[in-house]
Amino acid sequence: MTEAASPGIVIAGAGIGGLAAALALHARGLRVTLLEKAPEIRSMGVGINIQPAAIAELTTLGLGERLAATGIATREHRYIDHKGTTLWSEPRGIAAGHDHPQYSIHRGELQMMLLDAVRSRLGADAIRTATRVRGFDQDDNEVRVHISSPSSGDSVLRADVLIAGDGVDSAIRAQLHPDGPPLRRTPVRMWRGLTELPEFIDGRTMIIASDDRANRMVGYPCSWPHAERGEVLFNWVCLAADPDWQGEAQLSPGKLEDLLPHFADWDFGWLDVRATLESSPHLLHHVMVDRDPLTSWGEGRVTLLGDAAHPMYPIGANGGTQAILDGIALAAELADADDDVPTALQRYESVRLPATSAIVEANRRMDRSERTLAEGVVGDVADELETIASDYRDVVESRSITRS
């Protein structure tokens, strides 16, 4: 087994969180290498929302113009029933008084934007693909990252810091917390797709629709290049409770015959729901999961980031945002490390762990509230929706702060 000299800070995983962290660390003058297990990083996935707090940080990193040229600045969340009737709406982003937009954007396009910036600023060799992190050991002076790749086999990379941005199934998290909380599987199945439409409301509105069986649909335009052509790239996700389903929880190709029965009587009038679902060229399926928050993330010179640290329900559109904010906060603390890396990582954890734990819990409450509301409430639905959204917003916005 060979050993290589220290590349400074090693990030496992070149997803949105890892790439954002690399850019923030580089901007602070720190050396970074990313290790990505995939042989090639490609534009994959569907839509994602990034909230104003994270957009502010990405803009500071010089990505504001690219974001504006790629995503849709969402201006409204509109809650509707399964017939398309508006129940309540709220402004978002700039329209809600923020200094920066909320962007709805294709996840793969955002990742490629961050990847291009990392390669241009840090150099092409800053990212090593087809390199899997197997584990680590450490002492007071360094951390030794155990890696494997098809080209060089097993080897050890000596580093000053190891950051686990390698997702919900992180090998680093598993080593740090072998008895940590398992994935919490829910009965909620989710299907995701992208459909090209000639139009969708004003082109900047997100819908959150539900029926009295707690089936839900979230949809929004997510591509500015499409908008410039007078078209809409419509991202949608459908959620349905199916407690009897026993399949795998992981992301996999979905089947229309499993999805459509849950939404057979849906038609907004101004949008043919069935045709929209059927027109997506690709369908993804997974079960909604998260984990109970950890009481600590890291140890010594090793810490966690993004889904490796705090996987959360995709309710409230905050997973990507919080991963970006993790990276910004981490860079700020490591830049002030004064050669005391463990203390800097403890400061990072003291800021981000309680914040993200609160959002994990807020996402759970919002999911329960939305399902309960859909099943029928006594009183004014608009008032109930406003209370749910306001309570969630208060939790998230008070905790989406970094020491940048």
mmCIF file of C-alpha atoms in Angstrom:
data_model
loop_
_atom_site.group_PDB
_atom_site.id
_atom_site.type_symbol
_atom_site.label_atom_id
_atom_site.label_comp_id
_atom_site.label_asym_id
_atom_site.label_seq_id
_atom_site.Cartn_x
_atom_site.Cartn_y
_atom_site.Cartn_z
ATOM 1 C CA MET A 1 0.000 0.000 0.000
ATOM 2 C CA THR A 2 1.434 3.346 -1.049
ATOM 3 C CA GLU A 3 1.311 6.636 0.846
ATOM 4 C CA ALA A 4 1.081 10.111 -0.674
ATOM 5 C CA ALA A 5 2.045 13.449 0.832
ATOM 6 C CA SER A 6 -0.591 15.727 2.316
ATOM 7 C CA PRO A 7 -2.845 17.630 -0.091
ATOM 8 C CA GLY A 8 -4.042 19.824 2.784
ATOM 9 C CA ILE A 9 -7.793 19.351 3.193
ATOM 10 C CA VAL A 10 -9.466 16.279 1.688
ATOM 11 C CA ILE A 11 -13.187 16.280 0.907
ATOM 12 C CA ALA A 12 -14.844 12.928 0.239
ATOM 13 C CA GLY A 13 -17.574 13.504 -2.331
ATOM 14 C CA ALA A 14 -17.956 16.025 -5.157
ATOM 15 C CA GLY A 15 -21.640 16.723 -4.727
ATOM 16 C CA ILE A 16 -23.160 20.148 -4.178
ATOM 17 C CA GLY A 17 -21.974 20.396 -0.565
ATOM 18 C CA GLY A 18 -18.446 19.151 -1.227
ATOM 19 C CA LEU A 19 -17.927 21.403 -4.254
ATOM 20 C CA ALA A 20 -19.284 24.469 -2.440
ATOM 21 C CA ALA A 21 -17.009 23.731 0.509
ATOM 22 C CA ALA A 22 -14.004 23.416 -1.828
ATOM 23 C CA LEU A 23 -14.718 26.818 -3.384
ATOM 24 C CA ALA A 24 -15.159 28.454 0.028
ATOM 25 C CA LEU A 25 -11.964 26.880 1.399
ATOM 26 C CA HIS A 26 -10.003 27.899 -1.688
ATOM 27 C CA ALA A 27 -11.306 31.463 -1.356
ATOM 28 C CA ARG A 28 -9.796 31.463 2.150
ATOM 29 C CA GLY A 29 -6.410 30.414 0.778
ATOM 30 C CA LEU A 30 -6.598 26.763 1.860
ATOM 31 C CA ARG A 31 -5.472 23.780 -0.226
ATOM 32 C CA VAL A 32 -8.212 21.288 -1.093
ATOM 33 C CA THR A 33 -8.515 17.950 -2.893
ATOM 34 C CA LEU A 34 -11.854 16.281 -3.626
ATOM 35 C CA LEU A 35 -12.203 12.510 -3.930
ATOM 36 C CA GLU A 36 -15.224 11.298 -5.916
ATOM 37 C CA LYS A 37 -16.098 7.616 -6.234
ATOM 38 C CA ALA A 38 -17.915 8.030 -9.570
ATOM 39 C CA PRO A 39 -15.665 7.514 -12.602
ATOM 40 C CA GLU A 40 -17.173 10.627 -14.191
ATOM 41 C CA ILE A 41 -19.156 13.540 -12.777
ATOM 42 C CA ARG A 42 -22.149 14.096 -15.023
ATOM 43 C CA SER A 43 -25.214 16.322 -14.994
ATOM 44 C CA MET A 44 -27.799 14.066 -13.398
ATOM 45 C CA GLY A 45 -30.954 14.336 -11.344
ATOM 46 C CA VAL A 46 -33.949 16.631 -11.427
ATOM 47 C CA GLY A 47 -34.829 19.974 -9.867
ATOM 48 C CA ILE A 48 -33.696 21.469 -6.575
ATOM 49 C CA ASN A 49 -34.408 24.716 -4.736
ATOM 50 C CA ILE A 50 -31.644 26.780 -3.165
ATOM 51 C CA GLN A 51 -32.794 29.314 -0.602
ATOM 52 C CA PRO A 52 -31.661 32.974 -0.422
ATOM 53 C CA ALA A 53 -29.159 32.432 2.429
ATOM 54 C CA ALA A 54 -27.155 29.971 0.326
ATOM 55 C CA ILE A 55 -27.584 32.026 -2.851
ATOM 56 C CA ALA A 56 -26.024 34.967 -0.997
ATOM 57 C CA GLU A 57 -22.959 32.832 -0.209
ATOM 58 C CA LEU A 58 -22.653 31.468 -3.750
ATOM 59 C CA THR A 59 -22.938 35.021 -5.085
ATOM 60 C CA THR A 60 -20.087 36.084 -2.802
ATOM 61 C CA LEU A 61 -18.088 33.234 -4.364
ATOM 62 C CA GLY A 62 -18.659 34.801 -7.801
ATOM 63 C CA LEU A 63 -21.476 32.581 -9.094
ATOM 64 C CA GLY A 64 -24.347 35.076 -9.119
ATOM 65 C CA GLU A 65 -24.431 35.630 -12.878
ATOM 66 C CA ARG A 66 -24.204 31.905 -13.636
ATOM 67 C CA LEU A 67 -27.068 31.181 -11.251
ATOM 68 C CA ALA A 68 -29.253 33.867 -12.845
ATOM 69 C CA ALA A 69 -28.491 32.483 -16.314
ATOM 70 C CA THR A 70 -29.344 28.914 -15.306
ATOM 71 C CA GLY A 71 -32.138 28.805 -12.718
ATOM 72 C CA ILE A 72 -35.544 30.368 -12.190
ATOM 73 C CA ALA A 73 -35.909 33.039 -9.504
ATOM 74 C CA THR A 74 -39.031 31.669 -7.825
ATOM 75 C CA ARG A 75 -41.375 34.428 -6.663
ATOM 76 C CA GLU A 76 -44.335 32.526 -5.179
ATOM 77 C CA HIS A 77 -45.361 29.296 -3.456
ATOM 78 C CA ARG A 78 -48.986 28.545 -4.312
ATOM 79 C CA TYR A 79 -50.894 25.926 -2.300
ATOM 80 C CA ILE A 80 -53.699 24.321 -4.295
ATOM 81 C CA ASP A 81 -56.067 21.360 -4.124
ATOM 82 C CA HIS A 82 -56.131 18.451 -6.578
ATOM 83 C CA LYS A 83 -58.510 20.375 -8.848
ATOM 84 C CA GLY A 84 -56.191 23.365 -9.129
ATOM 85 C CA THR A 85 -58.072 25.730 -6.806
ATOM 86 C CA THR A 86 -55.784 28.107 -4.929
ATOM 87 C CA LEU A 87 -55.962 27.707 -1.144
ATOM 88 C CA TRP A 88 -53.226 30.136 -0.105
ATOM 89 C CA SER A 89 -50.008 31.616 -1.466
ATOM 90 C CA GLU A 90 -46.871 33.269 -0.122
ATOM 91 C CA PRO A 91 -44.107 35.335 -1.763
ATOM 92 C CA ARG A 92 -40.592 33.907 -1.992
ATOM 93 C CA GLY A 93 -37.085 35.199 -2.533
ATOM 94 C CA ILE A 94 -36.840 38.820 -3.649
ATOM 95 C CA ALA A 95 -40.631 39.130 -3.554
ATOM 96 C CA ALA A 96 -40.557 38.174 0.135
ATOM 97 C CA GLY A 97 -38.033 40.896 0.942
ATOM 98 C CA HIS A 98 -34.798 38.910 0.761
ATOM 99 C CA ASP A 99 -31.708 40.452 -0.790
ATOM 100 C CA HIS A 100 -31.192 37.392 -2.989
ATOM 101 C CA PRO A 101 -33.543 35.101 -4.916
ATOM 102 C CA GLN A 102 -34.685 31.610 -4.200
ATOM 103 C CA TYR A 103 -33.537 29.689 -7.266
ATOM 104 C CA SER A 104 -35.271 26.649 -8.689
ATOM 105 C CA ILE A 105 -32.599 24.932 -10.735
ATOM 106 C CA HIS A 106 -31.692 21.578 -12.247
ATOM 107 C CA ARG A 107 -29.553 19.749 -9.678
ATOM 108 C CA GLY A 108 -27.146 18.513 -12.333
ATOM 109 C CA GLU A 109 -26.730 21.992 -13.816
ATOM 110 C CA LEU A 110 -25.940 23.397 -10.373
ATOM 111 C CA GLN A 111 -23.405 20.658 -9.734
ATOM 112 C CA MET A 112 -21.754 21.259 -13.128
ATOM 113 C CA MET A 113 -21.604 25.000 -12.391
ATOM 114 C CA LEU A 114 -19.811 24.327 -9.105
ATOM 115 C CA LEU A 115 -17.585 21.717 -10.748
ATOM 116 C CA ASP A 116 -16.498 24.115 -13.494
ATOM 117 C CA ALA A 117 -15.657 26.752 -10.891
ATOM 118 C CA VAL A 118 -13.613 24.283 -8.828
ATOM 119 C CA ARG A 119 -11.641 23.085 -11.840
ATOM 120 C CA SER A 120 -10.961 26.595 -13.125
ATOM 121 C CA ARG A 121 -9.915 27.978 -9.728
ATOM 122 C CA LEU A 122 -8.285 25.002 -8.007
ATOM 123 C CA GLY A 123 -6.967 23.230 -11.113
ATOM 124 C CA ALA A 124 -8.112 20.125 -12.967
ATOM 125 C CA ASP A 125 -6.178 17.838 -10.619
ATOM 126 C CA ALA A 126 -8.073 19.103 -7.565
ATOM 127 C CA ILE A 127 -10.751 16.455 -8.192
ATOM 128 C CA ARG A 128 -9.841 12.779 -8.341
ATOM 129 C CA THR A 129 -12.649 10.691 -9.797
ATOM 130 C CA ALA A 130 -13.022 6.900 -9.515
ATOM 131 C CA THR A 131 -11.541 7.206 -6.028
ATOM 132 C CA ARG A 132 -13.437 5.646 -3.146
ATOM 133 C CA VAL A 133 -12.772 6.548 0.486
ATOM 134 C CA ARG A 134 -12.734 3.336 2.527
ATOM 135 C CA GLY A 135 -11.927 4.761 5.938
ATOM 136 C CA PHE A 136 -9.306 6.665 7.907
ATOM 137 C CA ASP A 137 -7.047 6.716 10.922
ATOM 138 C CA GLN A 138 -5.528 9.762 12.565
ATOM 139 C CA ASP A 139 -3.213 11.130 15.212
ATOM 140 C CA ASP A 140 -2.551 14.595 16.590
ATOM 141 C CA ASN A 141 -0.691 15.703 13.465
ATOM 142 C CA GLU A 142 -2.545 14.257 10.483
ATOM 143 C CA VAL A 143 -5.322 12.048 9.183
ATOM 144 C CA ARG A 144 -4.552 9.126 6.880
ATOM 145 C CA VAL A 145 -7.307 8.593 4.335
ATOM 146 C CA HIS A 146 -7.618 5.026 3.055
ATOM 147 C CA ILE A 147 -8.659 5.101 -0.599
ATOM 148 C CA SER A 148 -8.944 2.768 -3.564
ATOM 149 C CA SER A 149 -9.138 3.334 -7.300
ATOM 150 C CA PRO A 150 -8.988 1.105 -10.388
ATOM 151 C CA SER A 151 -5.743 2.725 -11.535
ATOM 152 C CA SER A 152 -3.710 2.593 -8.314
ATOM 153 C CA GLY A 153 -5.462 0.048 -6.119
ATOM 154 C CA ASP A 154 -5.415 0.631 -2.377
ATOM 155 C CA SER A 155 -3.415 3.543 -1.027
ATOM 156 C CA VAL A 156 -3.244 6.029 1.826
ATOM 157 C CA LEU A 157 -3.489 9.790 1.444
ATOM 158 C CA ARG A 158 -2.077 11.842 4.314
ATOM 159 C CA ALA A 159 -4.038 15.039 4.990
ATOM 160 C CA ASP A 160 -4.502 17.800 7.515
ATOM 161 C CA VAL A 161 -8.318 17.495 7.530
ATOM 162 C CA LEU A 162 -10.872 14.997 6.227
ATOM 163 C CA ILE A 163 -14.390 16.208 5.446
ATOM 164 C CA ALA A 164 -17.108 13.652 4.745
ATOM 165 C CA GLY A 165 -19.366 15.007 2.024
ATOM 166 C CA ASP A 166 -20.014 11.509 0.685
ATOM 167 C CA GLY A 167 -23.739 11.381 1.201
ATOM 168 C CA VAL A 168 -26.294 9.489 3.203
ATOM 169 C CA ASP A 169 -24.330 6.207 3.026
ATOM 170 C CA SER A 170 -21.038 7.829 4.049
ATOM 171 C CA ALA A 171 -18.279 5.366 4.947
ATOM 172 C CA ILE A 172 -16.674 8.043 7.096
ATOM 173 C CA ARG A 173 -19.844 8.618 9.087
ATOM 174 C CA ALA A 174 -20.188 4.853 9.563
ATOM 175 C CA GLN A 175 -16.666 4.678 11.004
ATOM 176 C CA LEU A 176 -17.198 7.689 13.272
ATOM 177 C CA HIS A 177 -20.632 6.521 14.442
ATOM 178 C CA PRO A 178 -20.880 2.729 14.061
ATOM 179 C CA ASP A 179 -23.832 2.653 16.463
ATOM 180 C CA GLY A 180 -25.361 5.890 15.201
ATOM 181 C CA PRO A 181 -29.024 6.252 14.308
ATOM 182 C CA PRO A 182 -30.086 4.244 11.235
ATOM 183 C CA LEU A 183 -32.028 5.631 8.314
ATOM 184 C CA ARG A 184 -35.651 6.260 9.302
ATOM 185 C CA ARG A 185 -37.822 4.902 6.552
ATOM 186 C CA THR A 186 -41.287 6.421 6.150
ATOM 187 C CA PRO A 187 -44.325 5.017 4.304
ATOM 188 C CA VAL A 188 -44.141 7.953 1.876
ATOM 189 C CA ARG A 189 -43.082 7.004 -1.647
ATOM 190 C CA MET A 190 -41.791 9.721 -3.969
ATOM 191 C CA TRP A 191 -41.634 9.889 -7.757
ATOM 192 C CA ARG A 192 -39.685 12.609 -9.565
ATOM 193 C CA GLY A 193 -39.591 13.747 -13.164
ATOM 194 C CA LEU A 194 -39.028 16.617 -15.603
ATOM 195 C CA THR A 195 -41.568 17.559 -18.266
ATOM 196 C CA GLU A 196 -41.290 20.191 -20.978
ATOM 197 C CA LEU A 197 -44.410 22.379 -21.099
ATOM 198 C CA PRO A 198 -45.415 25.309 -23.321
ATOM 199 C CA GLU A 199 -46.296 27.379 -20.234
ATOM 200 C CA PHE A 200 -46.860 27.187 -16.485
ATOM 201 C CA ILE A 201 -48.686 30.010 -14.650
ATOM 202 C CA ASP A 202 -46.247 32.981 -14.714
ATOM 203 C CA GLY A 203 -43.120 30.844 -15.142
ATOM 204 C CA ARG A 204 -41.880 31.669 -11.615
ATOM 205 C CA THR A 205 -44.414 29.968 -9.350
ATOM 206 C CA MET A 206 -44.042 26.761 -7.347
ATOM 207 C CA ILE A 207 -47.188 24.761 -6.598
ATOM 208 C CA ILE A 208 -47.777 22.552 -3.570
ATOM 209 C CA ALA A 209 -50.913 20.503 -4.250
ATOM 210 C CA SER A 210 -52.716 17.921 -2.130
ATOM 211 C CA ASP A 211 -55.905 15.885 -1.946
ATOM 212 C CA ASP A 212 -57.922 14.448 0.943
ATOM 213 C CA ARG A 213 -55.914 11.192 0.858
ATOM 214 C CA ALA A 214 -52.658 13.048 1.654
ATOM 215 C CA ASN A 215 -51.312 12.559 -1.859
ATOM 216 C CA ARG A 216 -49.164 15.557 -2.726
ATOM 217 C CA MET A 217 -47.480 17.098 -5.751
ATOM 218 C CA VAL A 218 -44.813 19.791 -5.790
ATOM 219 C CA GLY A 219 -43.918 21.369 -9.126
ATOM 220 C CA TYR A 220 -42.004 24.334 -10.495
ATOM 221 C CA PRO A 221 -40.138 25.656 -13.556
ATOM 222 C CA CYS A 222 -36.389 25.175 -13.136
ATOM 223 C CA SER A 223 -34.568 26.342 -16.290
ATOM 224 C CA TRP A 224 -33.904 29.906 -17.410
ATOM 225 C CA PRO A 225 -32.592 28.779 -20.849
ATOM 226 C CA HIS A 226 -35.993 27.149 -21.445
ATOM 227 C CA ALA A 227 -37.742 30.341 -20.332
ATOM 228 C CA GLU A 228 -35.678 32.388 -22.787
ATOM 229 C CA ARG A 229 -36.986 30.132 -25.576
ATOM 230 C CA GLY A 230 -40.571 30.644 -24.411
ATOM 231 C CA GLU A 231 -40.756 27.149 -22.909
ATOM 232 C CA VAL A 232 -40.909 25.612 -19.424
ATOM 233 C CA LEU A 233 -38.819 22.803 -17.971
ATOM 234 C CA PHE A 234 -41.215 21.688 -15.236
ATOM 235 C CA ASN A 235 -39.794 19.751 -12.311
ATOM 236 C CA TRP A 236 -42.332 17.713 -10.367
ATOM 237 C CA VAL A 237 -42.325 15.374 -7.405
ATOM 238 C CA CYS A 238 -45.318 13.302 -6.343
ATOM 239 C CA LEU A 239 -45.687 11.934 -2.808
ATOM 240 C CA ALA A 240 -48.063 9.169 -1.755
ATOM 241 C CA ALA A 241 -48.366 7.188 1.461
ATOM 242 C CA ASP A 242 -48.123 3.445 0.791
ATOM 243 C CA PRO A 243 -47.517 1.645 4.111
ATOM 244 C CA ASP A 244 -47.800 -1.816 2.524
ATOM 245 C CA TRP A 245 -44.990 -1.270 0.020
ATOM 246 C CA GLN A 246 -41.852 -3.240 0.970
ATOM 247 C CA GLY A 247 -39.386 -2.406 -1.813
ATOM 248 C CA GLU A 248 -35.969 -0.804 -1.553
ATOM 249 C CA ALA A 249 -35.694 2.748 -0.243
ATOM 250 C CA GLN A 250 -32.874 3.831 -2.576
ATOM 251 C CA LEU A 251 -33.245 5.971 -5.683
ATOM 252 C CA SER A 252 -34.203 3.799 -8.645
ATOM 253 C CA PRO A 253 -36.131 4.006 -11.927
ATOM 254 C CA GLY A 254 -39.842 4.526 -11.284
ATOM 255 C CA LYS A 255 -42.899 2.993 -12.914
ATOM 256 C CA LEU A 256 -45.903 4.978 -14.119
ATOM 257 C CA GLU A 257 -48.229 2.110 -13.251
ATOM 258 C CA ASP A 258 -47.226 2.517 -9.593
ATOM 259 C CA LEU A 259 -47.587 6.304 -9.636
ATOM 260 C CA LEU A 260 -50.714 7.063 -11.672
ATOM 261 C CA PRO A 261 -53.352 5.309 -9.497
ATOM 262 C CA HIS A 262 -52.584 7.711 -6.641
ATOM 263 C CA PHE A 263 -53.368 10.704 -8.888
ATOM 264 C CA ALA A 264 -56.065 9.268 -11.174
ATOM 265 C CA ASP A 265 -58.655 11.957 -10.341
ATOM 266 C CA TRP A 266 -56.244 14.915 -10.418
ATOM 267 C CA ASP A 267 -56.772 17.591 -13.063
ATOM 268 C CA PHE A 268 -56.080 21.268 -12.421
ATOM 269 C CA GLY A 269 -58.024 22.416 -15.471
ATOM 270 C CA TRP A 270 -55.163 24.699 -16.469
ATOM 271 C CA LEU A 271 -52.759 21.710 -16.329
ATOM 272 C CA ASP A 272 -53.444 18.101 -17.320
ATOM 273 C CA VAL A 273 -51.742 16.316 -14.419
ATOM 274 C CA ARG A 274 -51.824 12.827 -15.910
ATOM 275 C CA ALA A 275 -50.374 13.975 -19.228
ATOM 276 C CA THR A 276 -47.667 15.932 -17.390
ATOM 277 C CA LEU A 277 -46.589 12.862 -15.421
ATOM 278 C CA GLU A 278 -46.724 10.608 -18.479
ATOM 279 C CA SER A 279 -44.637 13.029 -20.568
ATOM 280 C CA SER A 280 -41.530 12.881 -18.408
ATOM 281 C CA PRO A 281 -38.870 10.934 -20.339
ATOM 282 C CA HIS A 282 -37.387 9.566 -17.125
ATOM 283 C CA LEU A 283 -39.012 8.690 -13.817
ATOM 284 C CA LEU A 284 -37.150 8.345 -10.514
ATOM 285 C CA HIS A 285 -38.520 6.691 -7.390
ATOM 286 C CA HIS A 286 -37.444 6.508 -3.755
ATOM 287 C CA VAL A 287 -38.861 6.346 -0.262
ATOM 288 C CA MET A 288 -38.683 9.396 1.985
ATOM 289 C CA VAL A 289 -36.048 8.870 4.679
ATOM 290 C CA ASP A 290 -33.977 10.798 7.177
ATOM 291 C CA ARG A 291 -31.972 10.073 10.330
ATOM 292 C CA ASP A 292 -32.335 11.173 13.916
ATOM 293 C CA PRO A 293 -29.798 13.968 14.498
ATOM 294 C CA LEU A 294 -26.413 13.023 15.943
ATOM 295 C CA THR A 295 -25.217 14.522 19.219
ATOM 296 C CA SER A 296 -21.787 15.080 17.638
ATOM 297 C CA TRP A 297 -20.412 14.873 14.104
ATOM 298 C CA GLY A 298 -16.655 14.600 14.051
ATOM 299 C CA GLU A 299 -13.589 13.617 15.949
ATOM 300 C CA GLY A 300 -10.135 15.172 15.876
ATOM 301 C CA ARG A 301 -9.331 16.158 12.295
ATOM 302 C CA VAL A 302 -12.408 14.535 10.730
ATOM 303 C CA THR A 303 -15.925 15.960 10.376
ATOM 304 C CA LEU A 304 -19.172 15.615 8.405
ATOM 305 C CA LEU A 305 -21.026 17.819 5.932
ATOM 306 C CA GLY A 306 -24.362 17.751 4.108
ATOM 307 C CA ASP A 307 -26.273 14.471 3.898
ATOM 308 C CA ALA A 308 -23.441 12.627 5.615
ATOM 309 C CA ALA A 309 -24.126 14.805 8.663
ATOM 310 C CA HIS A 310 -27.850 15.520 8.566
ATOM 311 C CA PRO A 311 -30.018 13.766 5.955
ATOM 312 C CA MET A 312 -33.456 15.348 6.048
ATOM 313 C CA TYR A 313 -36.837 14.966 4.421
ATOM 314 C CA PRO A 314 -37.095 16.783 1.079
ATOM 315 C CA ILE A 315 -39.872 18.861 2.635
ATOM 316 C CA GLY A 316 -39.183 22.578 2.741
ATOM 317 C CA ALA A 317 -36.512 22.455 0.006
ATOM 318 C CA ASN A 318 -33.536 22.816 2.342
ATOM 319 C CA GLY A 319 -31.167 19.872 1.903
ATOM 320 C CA GLY A 320 -28.948 21.477 -0.728
ATOM 321 C CA THR A 321 -29.107 24.859 0.973
ATOM 322 C CA GLN A 322 -27.912 23.490 4.304
ATOM 323 C CA ALA A 323 -25.075 21.546 2.659
ATOM 324 C CA ILE A 324 -23.833 24.773 1.051
ATOM 325 C CA LEU A 325 -24.071 26.636 4.352
ATOM 326 C CA ASP A 326 -22.115 23.829 6.030
ATOM 327 C CA GLY A 327 -19.272 24.392 3.577
ATOM 328 C CA ILE A 328 -19.248 28.150 4.094
ATOM 329 C CA ALA A 329 -19.179 27.826 7.896
ATOM 330 C CA LEU A 330 -16.486 25.153 7.736
ATOM 331 C CA ALA A 331 -14.233 27.344 5.594
ATOM 332 C CA ALA A 332 -14.627 30.270 7.990
ATOM 333 C CA GLU A 333 -13.593 28.188 10.987
ATOM 334 C CA LEU A 334 -10.669 26.422 9.297
ATOM 335 C CA ALA A 335 -9.327 29.740 8.016
ATOM 336 C CA ASP A 336 -9.027 30.784 11.677
ATOM 337 C CA ALA A 337 -7.652 27.454 12.863
ATOM 338 C CA ASP A 338 -4.195 28.796 13.890
ATOM 339 C CA ASP A 339 -2.893 25.227 13.448
ATOM 340 C CA ASP A 340 -5.488 23.916 15.933
ATOM 341 C CA VAL A 341 -7.660 21.980 13.509
ATOM 342 C CA PRO A 342 -9.681 19.970 16.062
ATOM 343 C CA THR A 343 -10.783 23.137 17.853
ATOM 344 C CA ALA A 344 -11.767 24.777 14.552
ATOM 345 C CA LEU A 345 -13.860 21.738 13.626
ATOM 346 C CA GLN A 346 -15.523 21.816 17.045
ATOM 347 C CA ARG A 347 -16.462 25.452 16.436
ATOM 348 C CA TYR A 348 -17.919 24.519 13.051
ATOM 349 C CA GLU A 349 -19.922 21.734 14.656
ATOM 350 C CA SER A 350 -21.166 23.982 17.451
ATOM 351 C CA VAL A 351 -22.633 26.326 14.819
ATOM 352 C CA ARG A 352 -24.018 23.894 12.283
ATOM 353 C CA LEU A 353 -25.081 20.804 14.253
ATOM 354 C CA PRO A 354 -27.825 22.487 16.320
ATOM 355 C CA ALA A 355 -28.985 24.496 13.304
ATOM 356 C CA THR A 356 -29.373 21.490 11.020
ATOM 357 C CA SER A 357 -30.845 19.317 13.782
ATOM 358 C CA ALA A 358 -33.578 21.908 14.248
ATOM 359 C CA ILE A 359 -34.299 21.859 10.508
ATOM 360 C CA VAL A 360 -34.461 18.045 10.429
ATOM 361 C CA GLU A 361 -37.122 18.240 13.132
ATOM 362 C CA ALA A 362 -38.891 21.142 11.396
ATOM 363 C CA ASN A 363 -39.082 19.140 8.162
ATOM 364 C CA ARG A 364 -40.705 16.276 10.052
ATOM 365 C CA ARG A 365 -43.270 18.599 11.616
ATOM 366 C CA MET A 366 -44.028 20.222 8.275
ATOM 367 C CA ASP A 367 -44.535 16.827 6.631
ATOM 368 C CA ARG A 368 -46.940 15.763 9.406
ATOM 369 C CA SER A 369 -48.770 19.081 9.244
ATOM 370 C CA GLU A 370 -49.204 18.966 5.466
ATOM 371 C CA ARG A 371 -50.500 15.395 5.584
ATOM 372 C CA THR A 372 -52.869 16.140 8.466
ATOM 373 C CA LEU A 373 -54.149 19.255 6.738
ATOM 374 C CA ALA A 374 -54.748 17.344 3.514
ATOM 375 C CA GLU A 375 -56.828 14.793 5.394
ATOM 376 C CA GLY A 376 -59.155 17.535 6.591
ATOM 377 C CA VAL A 377 -59.107 20.262 9.227
ATOM 378 C CA VAL A 378 -61.717 22.225 11.090
ATOM 379 C CA GLY A 379 -61.374 25.907 10.344
ATOM 380 C CA ASP A 380 -59.893 28.069 7.635
ATOM 381 C CA VAL A 381 -57.457 26.184 5.389
ATOM 382 C CA ALA A 382 -55.629 29.374 4.402
ATOM 383 C CA ASP A 383 -55.018 30.216 8.067
ATOM 384 C CA GLU A 384 -53.734 26.706 8.728
ATOM 385 C CA LEU A 385 -51.375 26.847 5.743
ATOM 386 C CA GLU A 386 -50.080 30.258 6.736
ATOM 387 C CA THR A 387 -49.351 29.003 10.256
ATOM 388 C CA ILE A 388 -47.533 25.906 8.966
ATOM 389 C CA ALA A 389 -45.411 27.943 6.541
ATOM 390 C CA SER A 390 -44.702 30.702 9.050
ATOM 391 C CA ASP A 391 -43.604 28.282 11.784
ATOM 392 C CA TYR A 392 -41.285 26.488 9.365
ATOM 393 C CA ARG A 393 -39.853 29.715 7.987
ATOM 394 C CA ASP A 394 -39.104 31.003 11.493
ATOM 395 C CA VAL A 395 -37.066 27.883 12.292
ATOM 396 C CA VAL A 396 -35.134 27.810 9.025
ATOM 397 C CA GLU A 397 -34.334 31.482 8.596
ATOM 398 C CA SER A 398 -33.121 31.875 12.170
ATOM 399 C CA ARG A 399 -30.683 28.998 11.638
ATOM 400 C CA SER A 400 -29.516 29.590 8.049
ATOM 401 C CA ILE A 401 -26.686 31.820 9.235
ATOM 402 C CA THR A 402 -22.955 31.236 8.843
ATOM 403 C CA ARG A 403 -19.879 33.041 10.087
ATOM 404 C CA SER A 404 -18.769 33.896 6.563
#
